[in-house]
Short mmCIF file of C-alpha atoms and ligand atoms in Angstrom, two decimals:
data_model
loop_
_atom_site.label_atom_id
_atom_site.label_comp_id
_atom_site.label_asym_id
_atom_site.label_seq_id
_atom_site.Cartn_x
_atom_site.Cartn_y
_atom_site.Cartn_z
CA MET A 1 15.71 -24.06 -51.61
CA THR A 2 14.35 -21.48 -49.19
CA GLN A 3 11.08 -19.93 -50.33
CA THR A 4 11.27 -16.15 -50.71
CA LEU A 5 8.74 -13.39 -51.21
CA THR A 6 9.85 -10.17 -52.90
CA LEU A 7 7.51 -7.20 -52.62
CA ILE A 8 7.49 -3.61 -53.79
CA GLN A 9 8.64 -1.65 -50.72
CA PRO A 10 5.58 -1.35 -48.46
CA ASP A 11 4.18 1.71 -46.69
CA ASP A 12 2.54 1.69 -43.27
CA TRP A 13 -0.66 3.73 -43.44
CA HIS A 14 -1.14 3.77 -39.64
CA ILE A 15 1.65 3.81 -37.07
CA HIS A 16 2.42 5.35 -33.66
CA LEU A 17 6.02 6.54 -33.35
CA ARG A 18 5.45 8.69 -30.23
CA ASP A 19 7.89 11.53 -29.54
CA GLY A 20 11.11 12.50 -27.70
CA ASP A 21 13.39 9.62 -26.67
CA ALA A 22 10.88 7.03 -27.93
CA LEU A 23 11.80 7.99 -31.50
CA ALA A 24 15.30 6.50 -31.11
CA THR A 25 13.64 3.06 -30.90
CA THR A 26 10.54 3.41 -33.05
CA VAL A 27 11.88 5.32 -36.06
CA PRO A 28 14.65 2.89 -37.14
CA HIS A 29 12.29 -0.05 -36.58
CA ALA A 30 9.72 1.46 -38.92
CA ALA A 31 12.25 2.75 -41.44
CA ASN A 32 13.76 -0.71 -41.80
CA SER A 33 10.67 -1.94 -43.64
CA PHE A 34 8.54 0.97 -44.77
CA ASN A 35 9.01 4.01 -46.99
CA ARG A 36 6.00 6.16 -46.16
CA VAL A 37 4.49 5.92 -42.72
CA ILE A 38 1.37 7.74 -41.61
CA CYS A 39 2.25 9.02 -38.14
CA MET A 40 -0.64 9.14 -35.71
CA PRO A 41 -1.05 12.45 -33.88
CA ASN A 42 -2.12 11.22 -30.41
CA LEU A 43 0.91 12.70 -28.66
CA VAL A 44 0.74 14.55 -25.35
CA PRO A 45 -0.34 17.20 -26.26
CA PRO A 46 -1.83 16.07 -29.59
CA VAL A 47 -0.66 17.33 -33.01
CA LYS A 48 -3.47 19.78 -33.71
CA THR A 49 -1.96 22.26 -36.14
CA THR A 50 0.08 22.14 -39.32
CA GLU A 51 2.87 23.98 -37.55
CA GLN A 52 2.99 21.26 -34.87
CA ALA A 53 2.87 18.54 -37.54
CA VAL A 54 5.82 20.06 -39.41
CA ALA A 55 7.83 20.35 -36.17
CA TYR A 56 6.97 16.74 -35.21
CA ARG A 57 8.15 15.55 -38.62
CA GLU A 58 11.46 17.34 -38.07
CA ARG A 59 11.95 15.53 -34.74
CA ILE A 60 11.28 12.20 -36.48
CA LEU A 61 13.81 13.05 -39.19
CA THR A 62 16.42 14.00 -36.58
CA ALA A 63 15.92 10.63 -34.86
CA LEU A 64 16.28 8.97 -38.27
CA ALA A 65 19.54 10.81 -38.96
CA ASN A 66 20.90 9.73 -35.56
CA SER A 67 19.95 6.07 -36.03
CA VAL A 68 22.24 3.33 -37.31
CA ILE A 69 20.24 2.04 -40.26
CA SER A 70 21.57 2.14 -43.84
CA ASP A 71 21.77 5.36 -45.81
CA ASP A 72 19.42 3.87 -48.39
CA ARG A 73 16.74 3.30 -45.80
CA LYS A 74 17.33 6.76 -44.33
CA SER A 75 16.79 8.47 -47.64
CA ALA A 76 13.72 6.40 -48.50
CA PHE A 77 11.88 6.93 -45.22
CA ASP A 78 9.12 9.50 -45.57
CA PRO A 79 6.96 10.21 -42.51
CA ARG A 80 3.59 11.67 -43.50
CA MET A 81 1.73 13.62 -40.88
CA VAL A 82 -1.81 13.68 -39.52
CA LEU A 83 -3.76 16.39 -37.72
CA TYR A 84 -5.76 15.46 -34.67
CA LEU A 85 -9.33 16.67 -35.10
CA THR A 86 -10.77 18.48 -32.09
CA ASP A 87 -13.99 20.38 -31.43
CA HIS A 88 -12.01 23.51 -32.36
CA THR A 89 -10.30 22.54 -35.64
CA THR A 90 -11.05 25.10 -38.37
CA ALA A 91 -11.47 24.90 -42.14
CA GLU A 92 -8.57 27.34 -42.44
CA GLU A 93 -6.30 24.87 -40.61
CA ILE A 94 -7.35 22.18 -43.13
CA ARG A 95 -6.27 24.42 -46.02
CA LEU A 96 -2.93 25.10 -44.33
CA ALA A 97 -2.50 21.37 -43.79
CA LYS A 98 -3.08 20.56 -47.43
CA ALA A 99 -0.75 23.34 -48.58
CA SER A 100 2.05 22.06 -46.29
CA GLY A 101 2.60 19.00 -48.48
CA VAL A 102 3.44 16.87 -45.42
CA VAL A 103 0.03 16.58 -43.77
CA GLN A 104 -1.62 13.61 -45.40
CA ALA A 105 -4.84 13.26 -43.41
CA VAL A 106 -6.93 14.26 -40.39
CA LYS A 107 -7.70 11.81 -37.59
CA LEU A 108 -11.01 11.52 -35.82
CA TYR A 109 -10.82 10.02 -32.35
CA PRO A 110 -14.15 10.08 -30.55
CA ALA A 111 -13.26 11.64 -27.18
CA GLY A 112 -12.01 8.97 -24.77
CA ALA A 113 -11.84 6.14 -27.35
CA THR A 114 -8.20 5.20 -26.77
CA THR A 115 -4.68 6.25 -25.71
CA ASN A 116 -4.45 10.06 -25.47
CA SER A 117 -7.83 10.72 -27.02
CA ALA A 118 -9.23 12.99 -24.32
CA ASP A 119 -9.08 15.96 -26.71
CA GLY A 120 -11.05 14.10 -29.37
CA VAL A 121 -14.31 15.20 -30.91
CA THR A 122 -17.44 15.28 -28.76
CA ASP A 123 -19.83 16.69 -31.39
CA ILE A 124 -19.05 15.09 -34.75
CA LEU A 125 -21.41 17.12 -36.93
CA GLY A 126 -20.23 20.22 -35.11
CA ARG A 127 -17.17 19.86 -37.41
CA ALA A 128 -19.21 20.09 -40.63
CA CYS A 129 -17.15 23.04 -41.92
CA VAL A 130 -13.98 20.98 -41.51
CA PHE A 131 -15.40 17.92 -43.28
CA GLU A 132 -16.67 20.22 -46.04
CA ALA A 133 -13.18 21.65 -46.58
CA MET A 134 -11.57 18.18 -46.49
CA GLN A 135 -14.06 16.85 -49.00
CA GLN A 136 -13.40 19.80 -51.29
CA ILE A 137 -9.61 19.55 -51.25
CA GLY A 138 -9.35 15.77 -51.03
CA LEU A 139 -7.73 15.42 -47.59
CA PRO A 140 -8.75 12.04 -46.12
CA LEU A 141 -10.47 11.57 -42.76
CA LEU A 142 -9.04 8.67 -40.75
CA VAL A 143 -11.47 7.32 -38.19
CA HIS A 144 -10.97 5.42 -34.98
CA GLY A 145 -14.32 3.69 -35.26
CA GLU A 146 -15.62 3.12 -31.77
CA VAL A 147 -18.32 4.82 -29.74
CA THR A 148 -17.29 5.59 -26.21
CA HIS A 149 -20.48 5.67 -24.10
CA ALA A 150 -19.90 3.81 -20.83
CA ASP A 151 -23.03 1.72 -21.34
CA VAL A 152 -21.91 0.23 -24.68
CA ASP A 153 -20.15 -3.12 -24.39
CA ILE A 154 -16.53 -2.93 -25.54
CA PHE A 155 -17.12 -5.70 -28.10
CA ASP A 156 -20.02 -3.76 -29.68
CA ARG A 157 -18.36 -0.35 -29.89
CA GLU A 158 -17.17 -0.64 -33.49
CA LYS A 159 -20.53 -1.77 -34.85
CA ARG A 160 -22.33 1.01 -32.98
CA PHE A 161 -19.92 3.55 -34.46
CA LEU A 162 -20.76 2.38 -37.99
CA ASP A 163 -24.48 2.61 -37.37
CA GLU A 164 -24.58 5.83 -35.37
CA ILE A 165 -21.63 7.94 -36.49
CA LEU A 166 -19.90 6.81 -39.67
CA SER A 167 -23.09 6.35 -41.67
CA VAL A 168 -24.10 9.90 -40.71
CA ILE A 169 -20.73 11.34 -41.80
CA ILE A 170 -20.93 9.49 -45.12
CA ALA A 171 -24.55 10.54 -45.72
CA ASN A 172 -23.62 14.19 -45.15
CA PHE A 173 -20.25 14.13 -46.95
CA PRO A 174 -20.60 11.48 -49.64
CA GLU A 175 -17.39 12.42 -51.48
CA LEU A 176 -15.18 12.70 -48.38
CA LYS A 177 -12.26 10.26 -48.51
CA ILE A 178 -12.43 8.11 -45.39
CA VAL A 179 -10.17 5.40 -44.02
CA MET A 180 -11.78 3.16 -41.44
CA GLU A 181 -8.67 2.52 -39.36
CA HIS A 182 -7.77 -0.87 -37.89
CA ILE A 183 -11.10 -2.57 -38.55
CA THR A 184 -11.82 -5.51 -36.27
CA THR A 185 -15.22 -6.92 -37.23
CA ALA A 186 -17.02 -8.56 -40.14
CA ASP A 187 -19.52 -5.70 -39.74
CA ALA A 188 -16.84 -3.12 -40.49
CA ALA A 189 -15.46 -5.11 -43.43
CA ASP A 190 -18.92 -5.46 -44.96
CA PHE A 191 -19.80 -1.83 -44.25
CA CYS A 192 -16.64 -0.77 -46.10
CA LEU A 193 -17.47 -3.04 -49.03
CA ALA A 194 -20.92 -1.46 -49.30
CA GLN A 195 -19.49 2.06 -49.73
CA LYS A 196 -18.09 3.80 -52.81
CA ASP A 197 -14.37 3.83 -53.65
CA ASN A 198 -13.74 6.85 -51.44
CA VAL A 199 -14.14 4.69 -48.31
CA ALA A 200 -11.35 2.22 -47.51
CA ALA A 201 -9.96 0.43 -44.44
CA THR A 202 -6.66 -0.56 -42.86
CA ILE A 203 -6.14 -3.90 -41.12
CA THR A 204 -3.48 -4.68 -38.50
CA PRO A 205 -1.44 -7.89 -38.27
CA GLN A 206 -2.89 -8.71 -34.85
CA HIS A 207 -6.48 -8.61 -36.07
CA LEU A 208 -5.57 -11.00 -38.92
CA LEU A 209 -3.59 -13.41 -36.74
CA PHE A 210 -5.51 -13.45 -33.47
CA ASN A 211 -8.91 -13.36 -31.82
CA ARG A 212 -10.01 -12.74 -28.26
CA ASN A 213 -9.22 -16.31 -27.22
CA HIS A 214 -5.54 -15.63 -27.81
CA MET A 215 -5.78 -12.76 -25.34
CA LEU A 216 -8.02 -14.32 -22.69
CA VAL A 217 -7.86 -18.13 -22.63
CA GLY A 218 -5.38 -19.61 -20.16
CA GLY A 219 -4.68 -16.25 -18.52
CA VAL A 220 -4.87 -12.59 -19.48
CA LYS A 221 -2.12 -11.78 -21.99
CA PRO A 222 -1.70 -8.01 -21.99
CA HIS A 223 0.50 -7.83 -25.09
CA TYR A 224 -2.51 -8.83 -27.19
CA TYR A 225 -4.58 -5.99 -25.77
CA CYS A 226 -5.19 -3.18 -28.22
CA LEU A 227 -8.08 -0.97 -29.25
CA PRO A 228 -10.36 -1.75 -30.88
CA ILE A 229 -10.07 -4.97 -28.89
CA LEU A 230 -9.59 -8.37 -30.56
CA LYS A 231 -12.97 -9.89 -31.40
CA ARG A 232 -14.28 -13.45 -31.85
CA ALA A 233 -12.77 -15.90 -34.36
CA ASP A 234 -15.46 -15.43 -37.02
CA HIS A 235 -14.58 -11.72 -37.25
CA GLN A 236 -10.89 -12.60 -37.61
CA LYS A 237 -11.85 -15.00 -40.42
CA ARG A 238 -13.81 -12.32 -42.29
CA LEU A 239 -10.94 -9.84 -41.96
CA LEU A 240 -8.56 -12.43 -43.41
CA GLU A 241 -11.00 -12.97 -46.27
CA VAL A 242 -11.23 -9.31 -47.23
CA ALA A 243 -7.52 -8.59 -46.70
CA THR A 244 -6.61 -11.42 -49.06
CA SER A 245 -9.46 -10.84 -51.52
CA GLY A 246 -7.53 -8.47 -53.79
CA ASN A 247 -10.08 -5.71 -53.14
CA PRO A 248 -8.21 -2.34 -53.15
CA LYS A 249 -10.37 -1.01 -50.32
CA PHE A 250 -8.26 -2.96 -47.80
CA PHE A 251 -4.63 -2.15 -47.15
CA LEU A 252 -1.82 -2.32 -44.60
CA GLY A 253 -1.81 -0.26 -41.42
CA THR A 254 0.03 -1.88 -38.53
CA ASP A 255 -1.24 0.35 -35.71
CA SER A 256 2.10 -0.51 -34.11
CA ALA A 257 1.83 1.28 -30.76
CA PRO A 258 4.72 1.28 -28.29
CA HIS A 259 4.05 1.18 -24.56
CA ALA A 260 6.85 0.42 -22.09
CA THR A 261 6.61 -3.18 -20.87
CA HIS A 262 5.72 -2.26 -17.28
CA THR A 263 2.77 -0.14 -18.46
CA LYS A 264 1.26 -3.10 -20.31
CA GLU A 265 2.04 -5.74 -17.67
CA SER A 266 0.08 -3.82 -15.09
CA ALA A 267 -3.16 -3.93 -13.12
CA CYS A 268 -4.46 -1.34 -15.62
CA GLY A 269 -2.52 -2.11 -18.78
CA CYS A 270 -2.21 0.20 -21.79
CA ALA A 271 -3.73 -0.64 -25.18
CA GLY A 272 -1.42 -1.26 -28.10
CA CYS A 273 0.63 -3.98 -29.82
CA TYR A 274 4.18 -3.20 -30.89
CA SER A 275 4.76 -4.70 -34.33
CA ALA A 276 6.85 -2.17 -36.30
CA VAL A 277 9.97 -4.29 -36.15
CA HIS A 278 8.52 -7.51 -37.61
CA ALA A 279 5.29 -6.35 -39.23
CA LEU A 280 5.95 -7.86 -42.66
CA PRO A 281 6.77 -11.36 -41.35
CA LEU A 282 3.57 -11.12 -39.26
CA TYR A 283 1.46 -10.20 -42.30
CA ALA A 284 3.19 -12.93 -44.37
CA THR A 285 2.26 -15.47 -41.68
CA ALA A 286 -1.36 -14.31 -41.84
CA PHE A 287 -1.56 -14.34 -45.64
CA GLU A 288 0.15 -17.73 -45.84
CA SER A 289 -2.34 -19.18 -43.34
CA VAL A 290 -5.04 -18.88 -46.01
CA GLY A 291 -2.80 -19.68 -48.99
CA ALA A 292 -2.80 -16.08 -50.22
CA LEU A 293 0.83 -14.93 -50.22
CA ASP A 294 0.33 -13.81 -53.81
CA LYS A 295 -2.16 -11.21 -52.56
CA MET A 296 0.20 -9.59 -50.08
CA GLU A 297 2.04 -7.20 -52.40
CA ASN A 298 -1.07 -5.30 -53.45
CA PHE A 299 -2.28 -5.11 -49.84
CA ALA A 300 1.10 -3.97 -48.51
CA SER A 301 2.49 -1.88 -51.33
CA ARG A 302 -0.10 -0.72 -53.87
CA PHE A 303 -3.61 -0.23 -52.59
CA GLY A 304 -2.76 2.30 -49.89
CA ALA A 305 -0.64 4.44 -52.21
CA ASN A 306 -3.40 4.36 -54.82
CA PHE A 307 -6.01 5.42 -52.28
CA TYR A 308 -3.87 8.35 -51.10
CA GLY A 309 -3.01 9.29 -54.70
CA LEU A 310 0.72 8.73 -54.14
CA PRO A 311 3.22 6.98 -56.43
CA ILE A 312 4.09 3.31 -55.97
CA ASN A 313 7.55 2.83 -54.42
CA GLN A 314 10.42 1.91 -56.74
CA THR A 315 12.49 -0.37 -54.51
CA THR A 316 11.71 -3.87 -53.21
CA ILE A 317 12.14 -5.89 -50.03
CA THR A 318 12.48 -9.64 -49.65
CA LEU A 319 11.16 -11.99 -47.00
CA ALA A 320 12.35 -15.58 -46.63
CA LYS A 321 10.57 -18.60 -45.19
CA GLN A 322 13.13 -18.77 -42.46
CA ASP A 323 12.48 -19.04 -38.72
CA GLN A 324 13.19 -16.05 -36.53
CA VAL A 325 12.80 -15.80 -32.79
CA ILE A 326 11.16 -12.52 -31.88
CA ALA A 327 13.16 -10.52 -29.33
CA ASP A 328 11.99 -10.67 -25.72
CA ALA A 329 12.23 -6.88 -25.50
CA TYR A 330 13.93 -3.79 -26.89
CA ASP A 331 15.54 -0.99 -24.95
CA TYR A 332 13.06 1.84 -24.69
CA LEU A 333 13.22 5.28 -23.14
CA ASP A 334 15.54 5.69 -20.20
CA GLY A 335 16.33 2.20 -18.89
CA LYS A 336 12.91 0.79 -19.75
CA THR A 337 11.93 -1.96 -22.18
CA LEU A 338 9.44 -2.43 -24.99
CA THR A 339 7.92 -5.88 -25.52
CA PRO A 340 7.03 -6.66 -29.14
CA LEU A 341 4.01 -8.66 -30.23
CA LEU A 342 4.84 -12.41 -29.97
CA ALA A 343 7.97 -11.70 -27.92
CA GLY A 344 10.17 -14.78 -27.53
CA GLN A 345 8.11 -16.80 -30.03
CA THR A 346 9.19 -18.14 -33.41
CA LEU A 347 7.84 -16.73 -36.68
CA ALA A 348 8.28 -18.70 -39.91
CA TRP A 349 9.12 -15.60 -41.99
CA THR A 350 12.08 -13.21 -41.80
CA GLN A 351 12.76 -9.99 -43.67
CA ILE A 352 16.17 -10.58 -45.32
CA SER A 353 16.62 -7.36 -47.33
O1 DOR B 401 -4.31 -0.16 -29.22
C1 DOR B 401 -4.21 1.01 -29.55
N1 DOR B 401 -3.13 1.76 -29.21
N2 DOR B 401 -5.21 1.56 -30.24
C2 DOR B 401 -5.23 2.87 -30.51
O2 DOR B 401 -6.17 3.30 -31.10
C3 DOR B 401 -4.16 3.77 -30.01
C4 DOR B 401 -2.92 3.05 -29.76
C5 DOR B 401 -1.92 3.85 -28.96
O3 DOR B 401 -1.72 5.02 -29.26
O4 DOR B 401 -1.31 3.29 -28.04
ZN1 ZN B 402 -3.60 3.66 -33.89
#
């Protein structure tokens, strides 16, 4: 008999849906698996105000209504919004965000860290009034944890961020809820473990399944390139350990990030892995690789909701140990394509309902 895995409906606590025509592709893909999704605000221009976040959510919901997924999935899908922290964000904006009921968090991108982060923060403690307000009202800070100085090696940028920036934020705002987004190193996992319960971390499928050899040995493979960049195998191993440890500090965040195929397969390729469409089979493959499928439900469906103080979903989904060949590409934007992570390869798990 085929092995199956039934889980409480998962949420994705870190996803990029983009905007405009991109939503016709990204929204149904995400809504097929997830109820709540935390929508990253690095649009062009970024989502800086509550008003912009509410309008962005409406555009996502319009794309959802126009998509061809089931009515059940349409009514369950609940995009939760994020404000992009800049050097000019005010405490008043934070209070408006909280009152809106749809803004779930505020995102810190150090200026220049990744895709569309040019408006990010240059002076972190310059935003003390904002962190103070967030700490007071319980709005989480999501951090892209990399320093951006040109002289810091790309493989050391996460560790340097922990030592130089995140520890300072935590020392100054010890009760602030913080999610260390898409952690990629043993250093980040152990840093998170050393903090109180108000500091947690998301982990992507690519950082559990791959290391930098997958990206660089035998030729440069641009579809594995994301930020923070894949690290060495011992970091991947530590991430798998903490993700499957049953510790509620670690939960699912795909960081699924669509870039048209030609912009990744390029002399200067964009950062981001597209995984929204098959994220759960990817995570199941990772958890199964260390004999920990029984730990996946808490990671995917409970710990994130608990951290954000939201209810656990009522419905379930089922995966089967059944081969699926990942699509070579999806239609994307006007006549372009979007290449998913592991395009054309076979995964041993399939989402069947
Ligand atoms: O690989 C990434 N892609 N990392 C990020 O932090 C941003 C994302 C994107 O927006 O494309
Ligand atoms: Zn991201």
